[in-house]
PDB file of C-alpha atoms in Angstrom:
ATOM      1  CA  UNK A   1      -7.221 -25.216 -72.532  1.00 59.00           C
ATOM      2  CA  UNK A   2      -7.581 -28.755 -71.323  1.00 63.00           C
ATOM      3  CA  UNK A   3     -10.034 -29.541 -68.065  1.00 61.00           C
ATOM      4  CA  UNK A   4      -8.381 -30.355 -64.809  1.00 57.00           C
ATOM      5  CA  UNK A   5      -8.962 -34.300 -64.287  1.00 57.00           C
ATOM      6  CA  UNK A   6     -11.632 -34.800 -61.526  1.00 57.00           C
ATOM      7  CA  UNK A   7     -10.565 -35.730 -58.469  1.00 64.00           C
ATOM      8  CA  UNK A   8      -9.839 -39.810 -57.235  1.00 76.00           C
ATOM      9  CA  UNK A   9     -12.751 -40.888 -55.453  1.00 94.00           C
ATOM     10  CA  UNK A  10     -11.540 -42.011 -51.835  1.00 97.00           C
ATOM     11  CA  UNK A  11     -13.142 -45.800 -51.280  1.00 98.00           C
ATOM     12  CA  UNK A  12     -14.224 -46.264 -47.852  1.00 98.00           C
ATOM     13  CA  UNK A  13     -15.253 -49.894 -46.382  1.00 98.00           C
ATOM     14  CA  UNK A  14     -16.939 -50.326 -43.427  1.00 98.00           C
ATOM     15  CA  UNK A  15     -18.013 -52.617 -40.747  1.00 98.00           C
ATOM     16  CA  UNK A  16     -19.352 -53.301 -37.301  1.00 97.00           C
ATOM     17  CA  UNK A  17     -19.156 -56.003 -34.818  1.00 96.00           C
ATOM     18  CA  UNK A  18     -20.769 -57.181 -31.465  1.00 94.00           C
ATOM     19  CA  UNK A  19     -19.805 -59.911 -29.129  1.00 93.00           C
ATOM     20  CA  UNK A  20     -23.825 -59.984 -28.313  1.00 89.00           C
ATOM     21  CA  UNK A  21     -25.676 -57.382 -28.455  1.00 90.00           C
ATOM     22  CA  UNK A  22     -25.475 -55.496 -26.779  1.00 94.00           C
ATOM     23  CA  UNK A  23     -22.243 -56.565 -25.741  1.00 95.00           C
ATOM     24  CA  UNK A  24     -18.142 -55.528 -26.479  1.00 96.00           C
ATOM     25  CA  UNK A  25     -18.100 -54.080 -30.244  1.00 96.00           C
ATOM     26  CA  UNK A  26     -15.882 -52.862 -32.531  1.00 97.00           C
ATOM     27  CA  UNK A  27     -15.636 -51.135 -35.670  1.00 98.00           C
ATOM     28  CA  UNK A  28     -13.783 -51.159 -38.670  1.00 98.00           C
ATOM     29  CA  UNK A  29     -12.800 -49.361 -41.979  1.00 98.00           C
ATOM     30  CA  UNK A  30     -10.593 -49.365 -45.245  1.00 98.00           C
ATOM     31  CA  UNK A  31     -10.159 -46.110 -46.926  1.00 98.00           C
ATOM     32  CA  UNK A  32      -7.886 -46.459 -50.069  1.00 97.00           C
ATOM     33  CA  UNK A  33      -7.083 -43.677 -52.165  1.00 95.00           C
ATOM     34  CA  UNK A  34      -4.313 -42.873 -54.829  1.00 87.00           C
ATOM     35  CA  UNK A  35      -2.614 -46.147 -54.282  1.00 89.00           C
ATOM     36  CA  UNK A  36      -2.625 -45.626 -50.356  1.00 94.00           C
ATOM     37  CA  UNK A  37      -4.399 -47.790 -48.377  1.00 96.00           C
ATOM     38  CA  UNK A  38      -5.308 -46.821 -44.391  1.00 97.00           C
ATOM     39  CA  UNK A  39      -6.948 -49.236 -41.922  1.00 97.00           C
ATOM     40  CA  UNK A  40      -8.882 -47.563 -38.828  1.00 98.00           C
ATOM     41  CA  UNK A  41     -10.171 -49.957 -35.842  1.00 97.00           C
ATOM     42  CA  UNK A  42     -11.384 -49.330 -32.603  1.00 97.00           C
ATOM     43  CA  UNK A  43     -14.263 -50.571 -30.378  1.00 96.00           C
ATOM     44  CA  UNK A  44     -16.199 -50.201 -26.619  1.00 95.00           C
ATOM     45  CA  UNK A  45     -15.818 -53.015 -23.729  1.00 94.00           C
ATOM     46  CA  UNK A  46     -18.795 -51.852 -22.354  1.00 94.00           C
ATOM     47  CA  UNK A  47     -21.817 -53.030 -23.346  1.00 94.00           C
ATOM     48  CA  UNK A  48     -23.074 -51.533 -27.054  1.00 96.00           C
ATOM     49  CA  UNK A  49     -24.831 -52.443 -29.993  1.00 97.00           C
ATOM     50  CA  UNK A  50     -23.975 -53.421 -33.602  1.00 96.00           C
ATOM     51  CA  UNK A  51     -25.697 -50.737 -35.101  1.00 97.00           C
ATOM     52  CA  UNK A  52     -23.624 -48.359 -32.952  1.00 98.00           C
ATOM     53  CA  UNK A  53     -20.559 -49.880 -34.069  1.00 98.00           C
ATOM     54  CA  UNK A  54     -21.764 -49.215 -37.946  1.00 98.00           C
ATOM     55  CA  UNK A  55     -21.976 -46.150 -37.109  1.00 98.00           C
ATOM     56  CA  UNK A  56     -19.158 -45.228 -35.174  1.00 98.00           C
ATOM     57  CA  UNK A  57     -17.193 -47.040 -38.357  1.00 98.00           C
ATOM     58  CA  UNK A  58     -18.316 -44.288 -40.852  1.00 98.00           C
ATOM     59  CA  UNK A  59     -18.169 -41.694 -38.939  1.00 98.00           C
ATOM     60  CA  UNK A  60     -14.411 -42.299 -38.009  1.00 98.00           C
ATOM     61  CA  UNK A  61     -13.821 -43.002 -41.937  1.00 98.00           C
ATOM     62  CA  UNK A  62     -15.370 -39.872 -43.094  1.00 98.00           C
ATOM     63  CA  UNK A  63     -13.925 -37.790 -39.825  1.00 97.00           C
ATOM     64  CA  UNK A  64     -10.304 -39.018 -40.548  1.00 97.00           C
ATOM     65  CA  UNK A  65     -10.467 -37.433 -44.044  1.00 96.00           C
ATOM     66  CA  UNK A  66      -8.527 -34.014 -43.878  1.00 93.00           C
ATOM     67  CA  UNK A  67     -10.265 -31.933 -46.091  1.00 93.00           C
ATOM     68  CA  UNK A  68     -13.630 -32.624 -48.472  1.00 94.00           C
ATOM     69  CA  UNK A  69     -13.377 -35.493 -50.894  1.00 95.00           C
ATOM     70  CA  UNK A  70     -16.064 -37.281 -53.414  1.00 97.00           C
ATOM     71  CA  UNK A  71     -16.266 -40.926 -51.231  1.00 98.00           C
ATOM     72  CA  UNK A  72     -17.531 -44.130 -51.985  1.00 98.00           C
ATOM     73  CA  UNK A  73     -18.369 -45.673 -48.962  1.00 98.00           C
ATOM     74  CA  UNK A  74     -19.312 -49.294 -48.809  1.00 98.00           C
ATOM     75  CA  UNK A  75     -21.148 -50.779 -46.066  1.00 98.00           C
ATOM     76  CA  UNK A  76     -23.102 -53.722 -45.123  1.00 96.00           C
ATOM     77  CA  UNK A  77     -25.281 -52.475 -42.929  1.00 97.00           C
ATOM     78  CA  UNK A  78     -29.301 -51.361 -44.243  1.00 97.00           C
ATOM     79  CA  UNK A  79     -29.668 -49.353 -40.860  1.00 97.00           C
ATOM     80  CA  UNK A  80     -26.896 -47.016 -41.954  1.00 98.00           C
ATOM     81  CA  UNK A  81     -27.119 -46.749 -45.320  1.00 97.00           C
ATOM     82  CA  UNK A  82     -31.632 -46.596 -44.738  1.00 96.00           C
ATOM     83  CA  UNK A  83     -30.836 -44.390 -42.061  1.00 97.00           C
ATOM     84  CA  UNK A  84     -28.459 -41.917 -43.991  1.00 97.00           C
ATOM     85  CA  UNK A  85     -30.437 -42.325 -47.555  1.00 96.00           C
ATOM     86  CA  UNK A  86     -33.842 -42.176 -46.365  1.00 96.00           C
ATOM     87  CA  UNK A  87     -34.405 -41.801 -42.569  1.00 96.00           C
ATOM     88  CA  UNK A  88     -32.720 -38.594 -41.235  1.00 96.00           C
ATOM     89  CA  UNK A  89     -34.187 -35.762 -43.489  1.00 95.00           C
ATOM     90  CA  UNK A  90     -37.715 -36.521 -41.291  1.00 95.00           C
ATOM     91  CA  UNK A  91     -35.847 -37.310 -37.634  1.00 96.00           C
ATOM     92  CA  UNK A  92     -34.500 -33.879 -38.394  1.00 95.00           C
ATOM     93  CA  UNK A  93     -37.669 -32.024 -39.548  1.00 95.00           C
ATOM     94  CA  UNK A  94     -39.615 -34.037 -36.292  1.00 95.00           C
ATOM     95  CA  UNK A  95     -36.854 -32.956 -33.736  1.00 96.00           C
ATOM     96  CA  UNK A  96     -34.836 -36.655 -33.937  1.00 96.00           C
ATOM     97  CA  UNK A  97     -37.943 -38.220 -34.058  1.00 95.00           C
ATOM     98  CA  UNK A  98     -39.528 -40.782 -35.765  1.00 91.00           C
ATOM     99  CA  UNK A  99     -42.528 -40.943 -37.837  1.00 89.00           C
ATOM    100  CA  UNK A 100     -44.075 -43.120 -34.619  1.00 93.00           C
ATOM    101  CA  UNK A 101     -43.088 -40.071 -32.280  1.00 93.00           C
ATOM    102  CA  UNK A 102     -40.267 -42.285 -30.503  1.00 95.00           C
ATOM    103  CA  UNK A 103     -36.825 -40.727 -29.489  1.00 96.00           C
ATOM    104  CA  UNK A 104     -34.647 -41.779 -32.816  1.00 97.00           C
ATOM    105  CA  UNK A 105     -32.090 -44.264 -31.446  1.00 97.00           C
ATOM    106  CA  UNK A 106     -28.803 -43.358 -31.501  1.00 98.00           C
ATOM    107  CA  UNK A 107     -29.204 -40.588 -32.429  1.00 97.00           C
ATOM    108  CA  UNK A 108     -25.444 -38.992 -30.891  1.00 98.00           C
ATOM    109  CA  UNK A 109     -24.110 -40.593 -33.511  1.00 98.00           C
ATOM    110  CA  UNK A 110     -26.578 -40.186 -36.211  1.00 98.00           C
ATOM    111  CA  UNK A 111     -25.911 -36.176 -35.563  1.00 98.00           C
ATOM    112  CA  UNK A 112     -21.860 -37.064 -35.875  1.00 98.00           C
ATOM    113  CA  UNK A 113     -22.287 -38.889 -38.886  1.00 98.00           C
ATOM    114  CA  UNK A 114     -24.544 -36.427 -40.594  1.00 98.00           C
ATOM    115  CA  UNK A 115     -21.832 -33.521 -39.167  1.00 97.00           C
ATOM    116  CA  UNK A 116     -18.821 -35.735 -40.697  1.00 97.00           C
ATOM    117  CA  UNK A 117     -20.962 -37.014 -44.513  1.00 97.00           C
ATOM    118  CA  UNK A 118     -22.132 -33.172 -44.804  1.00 97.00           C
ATOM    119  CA  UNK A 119     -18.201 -32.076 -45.656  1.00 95.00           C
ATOM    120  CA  UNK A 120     -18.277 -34.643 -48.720  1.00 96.00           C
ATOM    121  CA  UNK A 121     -19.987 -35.496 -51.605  1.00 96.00           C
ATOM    122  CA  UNK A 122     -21.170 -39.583 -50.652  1.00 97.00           C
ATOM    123  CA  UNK A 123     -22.321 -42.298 -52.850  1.00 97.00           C
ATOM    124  CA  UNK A 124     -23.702 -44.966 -49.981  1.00 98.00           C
ATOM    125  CA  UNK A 125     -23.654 -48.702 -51.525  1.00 97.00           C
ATOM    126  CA  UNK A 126     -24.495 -51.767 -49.920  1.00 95.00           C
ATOM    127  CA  UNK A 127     -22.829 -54.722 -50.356  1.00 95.00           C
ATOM    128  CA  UNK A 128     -23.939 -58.127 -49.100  1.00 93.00           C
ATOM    129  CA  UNK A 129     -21.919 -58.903 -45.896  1.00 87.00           C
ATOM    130  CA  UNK A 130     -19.589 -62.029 -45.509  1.00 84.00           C
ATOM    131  CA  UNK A 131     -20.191 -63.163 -49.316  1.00 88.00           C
ATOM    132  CA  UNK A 132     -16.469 -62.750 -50.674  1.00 88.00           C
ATOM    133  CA  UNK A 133     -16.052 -58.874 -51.121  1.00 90.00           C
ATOM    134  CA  UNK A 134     -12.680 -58.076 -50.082  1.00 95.00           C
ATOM    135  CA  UNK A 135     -13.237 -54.894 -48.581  1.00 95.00           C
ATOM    136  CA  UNK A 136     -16.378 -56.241 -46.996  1.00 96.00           C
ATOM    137  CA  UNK A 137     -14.301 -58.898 -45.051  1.00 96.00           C
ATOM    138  CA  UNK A 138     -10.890 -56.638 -44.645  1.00 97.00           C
ATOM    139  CA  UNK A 139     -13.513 -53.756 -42.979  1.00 97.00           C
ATOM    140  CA  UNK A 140     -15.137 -56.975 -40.955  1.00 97.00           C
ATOM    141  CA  UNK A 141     -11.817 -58.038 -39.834  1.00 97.00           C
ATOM    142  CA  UNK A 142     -10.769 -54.676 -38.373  1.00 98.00           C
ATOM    143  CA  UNK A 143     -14.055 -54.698 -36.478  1.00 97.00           C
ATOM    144  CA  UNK A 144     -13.433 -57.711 -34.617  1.00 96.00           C
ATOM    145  CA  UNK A 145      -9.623 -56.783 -34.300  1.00 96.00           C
ATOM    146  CA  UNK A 146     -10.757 -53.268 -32.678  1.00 96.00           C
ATOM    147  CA  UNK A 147     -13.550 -55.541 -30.704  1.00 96.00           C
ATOM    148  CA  UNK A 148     -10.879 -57.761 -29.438  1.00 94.00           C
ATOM    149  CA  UNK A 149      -8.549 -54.608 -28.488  1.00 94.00           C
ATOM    150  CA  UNK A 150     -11.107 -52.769 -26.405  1.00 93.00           C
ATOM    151  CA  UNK A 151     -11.862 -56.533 -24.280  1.00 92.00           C
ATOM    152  CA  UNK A 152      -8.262 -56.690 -24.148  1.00 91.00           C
ATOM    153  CA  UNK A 153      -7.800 -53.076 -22.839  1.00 89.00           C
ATOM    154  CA  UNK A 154     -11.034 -53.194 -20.817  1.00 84.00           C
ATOM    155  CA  UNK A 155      -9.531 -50.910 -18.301  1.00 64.00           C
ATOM    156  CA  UNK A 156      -9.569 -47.638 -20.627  1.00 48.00           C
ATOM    157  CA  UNK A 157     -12.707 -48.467 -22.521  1.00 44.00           C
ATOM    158  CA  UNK A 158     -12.528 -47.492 -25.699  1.00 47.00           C
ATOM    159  CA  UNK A 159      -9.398 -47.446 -28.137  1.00 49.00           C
ATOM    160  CA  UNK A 160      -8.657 -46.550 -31.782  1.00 53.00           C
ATOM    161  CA  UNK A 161      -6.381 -48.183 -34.140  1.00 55.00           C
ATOM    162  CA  UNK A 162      -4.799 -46.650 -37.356  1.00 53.00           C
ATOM    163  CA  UNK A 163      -2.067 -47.571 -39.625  1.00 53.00           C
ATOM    164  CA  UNK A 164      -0.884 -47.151 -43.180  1.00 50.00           C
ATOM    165  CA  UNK A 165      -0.422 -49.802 -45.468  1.00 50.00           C
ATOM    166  CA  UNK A 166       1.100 -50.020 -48.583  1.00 47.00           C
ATOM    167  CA  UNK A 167       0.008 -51.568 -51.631  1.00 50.00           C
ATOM    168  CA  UNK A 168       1.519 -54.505 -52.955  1.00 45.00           C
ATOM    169  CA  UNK A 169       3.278 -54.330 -56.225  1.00 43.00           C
TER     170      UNK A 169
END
């Protein structure tokens, strides 16, 4: 009796980007899988921070998988990958907050992202931002493209972006 082959790992890059900040942001991520690729964008016209648009770019990742996978999700971002690595166990255990007794910011979406990471088994890397790695920049692009969406569509807000995309060859 042979072992069943482990399952693909889904790889997940992701990015954030503010026009100030705070200022319009937008997120980004690539999630490839099997020989499937999937881009997700989206961003705020409002006024909101960088590290919220991090955030907001993982949690969409990991929230647009459809059932539990093992991920490799790439960011370049310390404050997320500090925050989900090292950080939360104690803003949990000190009622979301931090070792100084301050309110933990952002912490919405730190209880979203821990909800969304706790359905999957996560290896968090960092990678150095705008240095050459193609996910790195494809994830960065998507962030400014969801950025430039939500100015664009000021009216509503807030949008969200997905599409497909087929490897080459």
């Amino acid at each position: 009796m042979t072992a069943a082959p482990a399952p693909a790992i889904v790889e997940i890059y992701t990015d954030g980007a503010c026009s100030g900040n705070p200022g319009p942001g937008g997120w980004g991520a690539l999630l490839s899988y099997g020989g499937h690729v999937r881009e997700l964008s989206g961003g705020e016209a409002t006024p909101t921070t960088n590290n919220r648009m991090e955030l907001m770019a993982a949690i969409q990742a990991l929230e647009s998988l459809t059932r539990p996978a093992r991920v490799r999700l790439h960011t370049d971002s310390a404050y997320l990958r500090n925050g989900i690595m090292s950080w939360l166990p104690g803003w949990k255990r000190n009622n979301w907050r931090t070792a100084s007794k301050q309110p933990v910011k952002n912490a919405d979406l730190w209880r979203r992202l821990d909800a969304a990471a706790a359905r999957h088994e996560i290896q968090w890397l960092w990678v150095k931002g705008h240095a050459g790695d193609q996910g790195n920049e494809r994830a960065d692009a998507l962030a400014n493209r969801g950025m430039a969406d939500a100015v664009a569509r000021s009216g509503s807000g807030q949008t969200r972006r997905a599409r497909v995309v087929r490897p080459a060859g």
